[in-house]
Amino acid sequence: MATLNITLTANEKFIANIPPTHELQLWKMVAISLKEEDEADDIYSFLSIDDHSFKVPQYLGETIYAQYQHYFL
């Protein structure tokens, strides 16, 4: 199992154990590549996959949450 932790805002924190998939690895690669982007946008989410944490744009955090929402319920 992989641990997925998403913080959309200070009051919205979600943690779930999900089966490791190729999609999850793809999201990790996307987050790594976006980490190198300009962080001028002050609306962001925090994403943690296993031991790797990323500051990502808000829309990406919401997209990943929507994809794995059923694991958080």
PDB file of N, CA and C in Angstrom:
ATOM      1  N   MET A   1       0.835  -1.175   0.000  1.00  0.00           N
ATOM      2  CA  MET A   1       0.000   0.000   0.000  1.00  0.00           C
ATOM      3  C   MET A   1       0.885   1.246   0.000  1.00  0.00           C
ATOM      4  N   ALA A   2       0.378   2.268  -0.652  1.00  0.00           N
ATOM      5  CA  ALA A   2       1.045   3.564  -0.681  1.00  0.00           C
ATOM      6  C   ALA A   2       0.228   4.532   0.154  1.00  0.00           C
ATOM      7  N   THR A   3       0.886   5.448   0.809  1.00  0.00           N
ATOM      8  CA  THR A   3       0.201   6.465   1.591  1.00  0.00           C
ATOM      9  C   THR A   3       0.102   7.734   0.763  1.00  0.00           C
ATOM     10  N   LEU A   4      -1.127   8.207   0.602  1.00  0.00           N
ATOM     11  CA  LEU A   4      -1.380   9.440  -0.133  1.00  0.00           C
ATOM     12  C   LEU A   4      -1.950  10.453   0.840  1.00  0.00           C
ATOM     13  N   ASN A   5      -1.307  11.589   0.945  1.00  0.00           N
ATOM     14  CA  ASN A   5      -1.721  12.661   1.844  1.00  0.00           C
ATOM     15  C   ASN A   5      -1.873  13.921   1.006  1.00  0.00           C
ATOM     16  N   ILE A   6      -3.075  14.499   1.034  1.00  0.00           N
ATOM     17  CA  ILE A   6      -3.338  15.718   0.268  1.00  0.00           C
ATOM     18  C   ILE A   6      -3.874  16.783   1.219  1.00  0.00           C
ATOM     19  N   THR A   7      -3.273  17.957   1.180  1.00  0.00           N
ATOM     20  CA  THR A   7      -3.759  19.103   1.936  1.00  0.00           C
ATOM     21  C   THR A   7      -4.195  20.143   0.916  1.00  0.00           C
ATOM     22  N   LEU A   8      -5.517  20.323   0.790  1.00  0.00           N
ATOM     23  CA  LEU A   8      -6.038  21.285  -0.178  1.00  0.00           C
ATOM     24  C   LEU A   8      -6.037  22.686   0.394  1.00  0.00           C
ATOM     25  N   THR A   9      -6.439  22.836   1.632  1.00  0.00           N
ATOM     26  CA  THR A   9      -6.356  24.108   2.358  1.00  0.00           C
ATOM     27  C   THR A   9      -5.985  23.749   3.786  1.00  0.00           C
ATOM     28  N   ALA A  10      -5.824  24.733   4.622  1.00  0.00           N
ATOM     29  CA  ALA A  10      -5.437  24.466   6.009  1.00  0.00           C
ATOM     30  C   ALA A  10      -6.457  23.574   6.722  1.00  0.00           C
ATOM     31  N   ASN A  11      -7.717  23.622   6.301  1.00  0.00           N
ATOM     32  CA  ASN A  11      -8.760  22.852   6.976  1.00  0.00           C
ATOM     33  C   ASN A  11      -9.129  21.570   6.251  1.00  0.00           C
ATOM     34  N   GLU A  12      -8.558  21.315   5.089  1.00  0.00           N
ATOM     35  CA  GLU A  12      -8.898  20.137   4.311  1.00  0.00           C
ATOM     36  C   GLU A  12      -7.670  19.253   4.128  1.00  0.00           C
ATOM     37  N   LYS A  13      -7.516  18.304   5.031  1.00  0.00           N
ATOM     38  CA  LYS A  13      -6.398  17.367   4.961  1.00  0.00           C
ATOM     39  C   LYS A  13      -6.959  15.958   4.814  1.00  0.00           C
ATOM     40  N   PHE A  14      -6.431  15.230   3.838  1.00  0.00           N
ATOM     41  CA  PHE A  14      -6.918  13.891   3.549  1.00  0.00           C
ATOM     42  C   PHE A  14      -5.750  12.920   3.508  1.00  0.00           C
ATOM     43  N   ILE A  15      -5.908  11.776   4.170  1.00  0.00           N
ATOM     44  CA  ILE A  15      -4.877  10.749   4.185  1.00  0.00           C
ATOM     45  C   ILE A  15      -5.544   9.419   3.856  1.00  0.00           C
ATOM     46  N   ALA A  16      -4.925   8.660   2.957  1.00  0.00           N
ATOM     47  CA  ALA A  16      -5.472   7.357   2.592  1.00  0.00           C
ATOM     48  C   ALA A  16      -4.352   6.404   2.238  1.00  0.00           C
ATOM     49  N   ASN A  17      -4.581   5.144   2.493  1.00  0.00           N
ATOM     50  CA  ASN A  17      -3.694   4.090   2.016  1.00  0.00           C
ATOM     51  C   ASN A  17      -4.325   3.527   0.759  1.00  0.00           C
ATOM     52  N   ILE A  18      -3.584   3.566  -0.321  1.00  0.00           N
ATOM     53  CA  ILE A  18      -4.111   3.098  -1.593  1.00  0.00           C
ATOM     54  C   ILE A  18      -3.150   2.101  -2.217  1.00  0.00           C
ATOM     55  N   PRO A  19      -3.665   1.220  -3.065  1.00  0.00           N
ATOM     56  CA  PRO A  19      -2.763   0.284  -3.744  1.00  0.00           C
ATOM     57  C   PRO A  19      -1.809   1.050  -4.658  1.00  0.00           C
ATOM     58  N   PRO A  20      -0.544   0.699  -4.649  1.00  0.00           N
ATOM     59  CA  PRO A  20       0.395   1.381  -5.552  1.00  0.00           C
ATOM     60  C   PRO A  20       0.037   1.055  -6.998  1.00  0.00           C
ATOM     61  N   THR A  21      -0.068   2.072  -7.828  1.00  0.00           N
ATOM     62  CA  THR A  21      -0.423   1.882  -9.233  1.00  0.00           C
ATOM     63  C   THR A  21       0.521   2.689 -10.102  1.00  0.00           C
ATOM     64  N   HIS A  22       0.456   2.407 -11.383  1.00  0.00           N
ATOM     65  CA  HIS A  22       1.255   3.192 -12.329  1.00  0.00           C
ATOM     66  C   HIS A  22       0.757   4.630 -12.367  1.00  0.00           C
ATOM     67  N   GLU A  23      -0.565   4.818 -12.193  1.00  0.00           N
ATOM     68  CA  GLU A  23      -1.122   6.174 -12.175  1.00  0.00           C
ATOM     69  C   GLU A  23      -0.536   6.991 -11.032  1.00  0.00           C
ATOM     70  N   LEU A  24      -0.417   6.368  -9.857  1.00  0.00           N
ATOM     71  CA  LEU A  24       0.132   7.080  -8.710  1.00  0.00           C
ATOM     72  C   LEU A  24       1.585   7.469  -8.972  1.00  0.00           C
ATOM     73  N   GLN A  25       2.343   6.598  -9.597  1.00  0.00           N
ATOM     74  CA  GLN A  25       3.721   6.924  -9.944  1.00  0.00           C
ATOM     75  C   GLN A  25       3.767   8.058 -10.968  1.00  0.00           C
ATOM     76  N   LEU A  26       2.785   8.069 -11.886  1.00  0.00           N
ATOM     77  CA  LEU A  26       2.713   9.154 -12.857  1.00  0.00           C
ATOM     78  C   LEU A  26       2.434  10.482 -12.159  1.00  0.00           C
ATOM     79  N   TRP A  27       1.505  10.493 -11.196  1.00  0.00           N
ATOM     80  CA  TRP A  27       1.221  11.724 -10.449  1.00  0.00           C
ATOM     81  C   TRP A  27       2.469  12.190  -9.708  1.00  0.00           C
ATOM     82  N   LYS A  28       3.232  11.248  -9.174  1.00  0.00           N
ATOM     83  CA  LYS A  28       4.464  11.615  -8.472  1.00  0.00           C
ATOM     84  C   LYS A  28       5.436  12.294  -9.442  1.00  0.00           C
ATOM     85  N   MET A  29       5.568  11.747 -10.645  1.00  0.00           N
ATOM     86  CA  MET A  29       6.461  12.337 -11.634  1.00  0.00           C
ATOM     87  C   MET A  29       5.982  13.732 -12.043  1.00  0.00           C
ATOM     88  N   VAL A  30       4.664  13.896 -12.191  1.00  0.00           N
ATOM     89  CA  VAL A  30       4.111  15.215 -12.523  1.00  0.00           C
ATOM     90  C   VAL A  30       4.426  16.207 -11.407  1.00  0.00           C
ATOM     91  N   ALA A  31       4.228  15.778 -10.153  1.00  0.00           N
ATOM     92  CA  ALA A  31       4.495  16.668  -9.015  1.00  0.00           C
ATOM     93  C   ALA A  31       5.971  17.045  -8.953  1.00  0.00           C
ATOM     94  N   ILE A  32       6.848  16.098  -9.233  1.00  0.00           N
ATOM     95  CA  ILE A  32       8.283  16.391  -9.229  1.00  0.00           C
ATOM     96  C   ILE A  32       8.612  17.421 -10.308  1.00  0.00           C
ATOM     97  N   SER A  33       8.040  17.247 -11.493  1.00  0.00           N
ATOM     98  CA  SER A  33       8.345  18.193 -12.571  1.00  0.00           C
ATOM     99  C   SER A  33       7.756  19.571 -12.284  1.00  0.00           C
ATOM    100  N   LEU A  34       6.578  19.633 -11.667  1.00  0.00           N
ATOM    101  CA  LEU A  34       5.984  20.927 -11.336  1.00  0.00           C
ATOM    102  C   LEU A  34       6.711  21.613 -10.192  1.00  0.00           C
ATOM    103  N   LYS A  35       7.400  20.838  -9.382  1.00  0.00           N
ATOM    104  CA  LYS A  35       8.152  21.412  -8.262  1.00  0.00           C
ATOM    105  C   LYS A  35       9.223  22.368  -8.776  1.00  0.00           C
ATOM    106  N   GLU A  36       9.683  22.119  -9.973  1.00  0.00           N
ATOM    107  CA  GLU A  36      10.718  22.959 -10.569  1.00  0.00           C
ATOM    108  C   GLU A  36      10.141  24.239 -11.159  1.00  0.00           C
ATOM    109  N   GLU A  37       8.826  24.322 -11.308  1.00  0.00           N
ATOM    110  CA  GLU A  37       8.185  25.494 -11.905  1.00  0.00           C
ATOM    111  C   GLU A  37       8.235  26.683 -10.947  1.00  0.00           C
ATOM    112  N   ASP A  38       7.954  27.842 -11.469  1.00  0.00           N
ATOM    113  CA  ASP A  38       7.895  29.074 -10.683  1.00  0.00           C
ATOM    114  C   ASP A  38       6.790  28.959  -9.641  1.00  0.00           C
ATOM    115  N   GLU A  39       7.086  29.279  -8.411  1.00  0.00           N
ATOM    116  CA  GLU A  39       6.119  29.171  -7.331  1.00  0.00           C
ATOM    117  C   GLU A  39       5.464  30.517  -7.022  1.00  0.00           C
ATOM    118  N   ALA A  40       5.308  31.359  -8.037  1.00  0.00           N
ATOM    119  CA  ALA A  40       4.705  32.670  -7.828  1.00  0.00           C
ATOM    120  C   ALA A  40       3.230  32.575  -7.467  1.00  0.00           C
ATOM    121  N   ASP A  41       2.564  31.515  -7.917  1.00  0.00           N
ATOM    122  CA  ASP A  41       1.146  31.331  -7.610  1.00  0.00           C
ATOM    123  C   ASP A  41       1.013  30.998  -6.130  1.00  0.00           C
ATOM    124  N   ASP A  42       0.259  31.813  -5.384  1.00  0.00           N
ATOM    125  CA  ASP A  42       0.152  31.596  -3.945  1.00  0.00           C
ATOM    126  C   ASP A  42      -1.014  30.675  -3.574  1.00  0.00           C
ATOM    127  N   ILE A  43      -1.717  30.125  -4.563  1.00  0.00           N
ATOM    128  CA  ILE A  43      -2.771  29.156  -4.281  1.00  0.00           C
ATOM    129  C   ILE A  43      -2.210  27.783  -4.617  1.00  0.00           C
ATOM    130  N   TYR A  44      -1.992  26.978  -3.595  1.00  0.00           N
ATOM    131  CA  TYR A  44      -1.344  25.689  -3.808  1.00  0.00           C
ATOM    132  C   TYR A  44      -1.877  24.652  -2.817  1.00  0.00           C
ATOM    133  N   SER A  45      -1.529  23.410  -3.099  1.00  0.00           N
ATOM    134  CA  SER A  45      -1.851  22.283  -2.230  1.00  0.00           C
ATOM    135  C   SER A  45      -0.539  21.601  -1.860  1.00  0.00           C
ATOM    136  N   PHE A  46      -0.602  20.787  -0.825  1.00  0.00           N
ATOM    137  CA  PHE A  46       0.532  19.940  -0.499  1.00  0.00           C
ATOM    138  C   PHE A  46       0.145  18.511  -0.793  1.00  0.00           C
ATOM    139  N   LEU A  47       1.047  17.795  -1.426  1.00  0.00           N
ATOM    140  CA  LEU A  47       0.824  16.417  -1.817  1.00  0.00           C
ATOM    141  C   LEU A  47       1.968  15.592  -1.268  1.00  0.00           C
ATOM    142  N   SER A  48       1.651  14.485  -0.649  1.00  0.00           N
ATOM    143  CA  SER A  48       2.675  13.581  -0.139  1.00  0.00           C
ATOM    144  C   SER A  48       2.328  12.169  -0.602  1.00  0.00           C
ATOM    145  N   ILE A  49       3.265  11.547  -1.290  1.00  0.00           N
ATOM    146  CA  ILE A  49       3.124  10.167  -1.718  1.00  0.00           C
ATOM    147  C   ILE A  49       4.261   9.407  -1.079  1.00  0.00           C
ATOM    148  N   ASP A  50       3.898   8.518  -0.164  1.00  0.00           N
ATOM    149  CA  ASP A  50       4.876   7.815   0.657  1.00  0.00           C
ATOM    150  C   ASP A  50       5.772   8.840   1.351  1.00  0.00           C
ATOM    151  N   ASP A  51       7.068   8.813   1.110  1.00  0.00           N
ATOM    152  CA  ASP A  51       7.985   9.713   1.811  1.00  0.00           C
ATOM    153  C   ASP A  51       8.339  10.962   1.016  1.00  0.00           C
ATOM    154  N   HIS A  52       7.653  11.204  -0.091  1.00  0.00           N
ATOM    155  CA  HIS A  52       7.966  12.339  -0.949  1.00  0.00           C
ATOM    156  C   HIS A  52       6.859  13.386  -0.840  1.00  0.00           C
ATOM    157  N   SER A  53       7.223  14.612  -0.509  1.00  0.00           N
ATOM    158  CA  SER A  53       6.246  15.694  -0.356  1.00  0.00           C
ATOM    159  C   SER A  53       6.494  16.767  -1.408  1.00  0.00           C
ATOM    160  N   PHE A  54       5.381  17.337  -1.886  1.00  0.00           N
ATOM    161  CA  PHE A  54       5.454  18.313  -2.954  1.00  0.00           C
ATOM    162  C   PHE A  54       4.477  19.450  -2.695  1.00  0.00           C
ATOM    163  N   LYS A  55       4.849  20.648  -3.088  1.00  0.00           N
ATOM    164  CA  LYS A  55       3.944  21.791  -3.126  1.00  0.00           C
ATOM    165  C   LYS A  55       3.506  21.888  -4.577  1.00  0.00           C
ATOM    166  N   VAL A  56       2.205  21.740  -4.823  1.00  0.00           N
ATOM    167  CA  VAL A  56       1.694  21.701  -6.191  1.00  0.00           C
ATOM    168  C   VAL A  56       0.581  22.724  -6.357  1.00  0.00           C
ATOM    169  N   PRO A  57       0.279  23.124  -7.583  1.00  0.00           N
ATOM    170  CA  PRO A  57      -0.837  24.048  -7.803  1.00  0.00           C
ATOM    171  C   PRO A  57      -2.149  23.463  -7.261  1.00  0.00           C
ATOM    172  N   GLN A  58      -3.020  24.331  -6.799  1.00  0.00           N
ATOM    173  CA  GLN A  58      -4.294  23.907  -6.199  1.00  0.00           C
ATOM    174  C   GLN A  58      -5.085  22.985  -7.123  1.00  0.00           C
ATOM    175  N   TYR A  59      -5.130  23.317  -8.417  1.00  0.00           N
ATOM    176  CA  TYR A  59      -5.913  22.495  -9.350  1.00  0.00           C
ATOM    177  C   TYR A  59      -5.390  21.067  -9.421  1.00  0.00           C
ATOM    178  N   LEU A  60      -4.074  20.880  -9.295  1.00  0.00           N
ATOM    179  CA  LEU A  60      -3.515  19.536  -9.353  1.00  0.00           C
ATOM    180  C   LEU A  60      -3.890  18.745  -8.107  1.00  0.00           C
ATOM    181  N   GLY A  61      -3.816  19.381  -6.936  1.00  0.00           N
ATOM    182  CA  GLY A  61      -4.237  18.714  -5.705  1.00  0.00           C
ATOM    183  C   GLY A  61      -5.697  18.297  -5.775  1.00  0.00           C
ATOM    184  N   GLU A  62      -6.543  19.163  -6.307  1.00  0.00           N
ATOM    185  CA  GLU A  62      -7.964  18.846  -6.433  1.00  0.00           C
ATOM    186  C   GLU A  62      -8.195  17.723  -7.440  1.00  0.00           C
ATOM    187  N   THR A  63      -7.428  17.720  -8.528  1.00  0.00           N
ATOM    188  CA  THR A  63      -7.561  16.670  -9.543  1.00  0.00           C
ATOM    189  C   THR A  63      -7.176  15.309  -8.975  1.00  0.00           C
ATOM    190  N   ILE A  64      -6.067  15.261  -8.257  1.00  0.00           N
ATOM    191  CA  ILE A  64      -5.623  13.994  -7.669  1.00  0.00           C
ATOM    192  C   ILE A  64      -6.599  13.538  -6.600  1.00  0.00           C
ATOM    193  N   TYR A  65      -7.091  14.472  -5.780  1.00  0.00           N
ATOM    194  CA  TYR A  65      -8.090  14.118  -4.773  1.00  0.00           C
ATOM    195  C   TYR A  65      -9.327  13.525  -5.436  1.00  0.00           C
ATOM    196  N   ALA A  66      -9.797  14.139  -6.508  1.00  0.00           N
ATOM    197  CA  ALA A  66     -10.998  13.644  -7.197  1.00  0.00           C
ATOM    198  C   ALA A  66     -10.779  12.238  -7.736  1.00  0.00           C
ATOM    199  N   GLN A  67      -9.582  11.960  -8.227  1.00  0.00           N
ATOM    200  CA  GLN A  67      -9.308  10.637  -8.787  1.00  0.00           C
ATOM    201  C   GLN A  67      -9.307   9.557  -7.707  1.00  0.00           C
ATOM    202  N   TYR A  68      -8.828   9.869  -6.522  1.00  0.00           N
ATOM    203  CA  TYR A  68      -8.701   8.877  -5.452  1.00  0.00           C
ATOM    204  C   TYR A  68      -9.697   9.107  -4.317  1.00  0.00           C
ATOM    205  N   GLN A  69     -10.711   9.926  -4.554  1.00  0.00           N
ATOM    206  CA  GLN A  69     -11.664  10.320  -3.507  1.00  0.00           C
ATOM    207  C   GLN A  69     -12.272   9.125  -2.779  1.00  0.00           C
ATOM    208  N   HIS A  70     -12.558   8.057  -3.484  1.00  0.00           N
ATOM    209  CA  HIS A  70     -13.203   6.903  -2.845  1.00  0.00           C
ATOM    210  C   HIS A  70     -12.313   6.239  -1.792  1.00  0.00           C
ATOM    211  N   TYR A  71     -11.014   6.449  -1.830  1.00  0.00           N
ATOM    212  CA  TYR A  71     -10.128   5.903  -0.799  1.00  0.00           C
ATOM    213  C   TYR A  71     -10.175   6.735   0.485  1.00  0.00           C
ATOM    214  N   PHE A  72     -10.573   7.989   0.374  1.00  0.00           N
ATOM    215  CA  PHE A  72     -10.622   8.868   1.544  1.00  0.00           C
ATOM    216  C   PHE A  72     -11.918   8.748   2.317  1.00  0.00           C
ATOM    217  N   LEU A  73     -12.934   8.133   1.739  1.00  0.00           N
ATOM    218  CA  LEU A  73     -14.247   8.042   2.394  1.00  0.00           C
ATOM    219  C   LEU A  73     -14.290   6.910   3.403  1.00  0.00           C
TER     220      LEU A  73
END
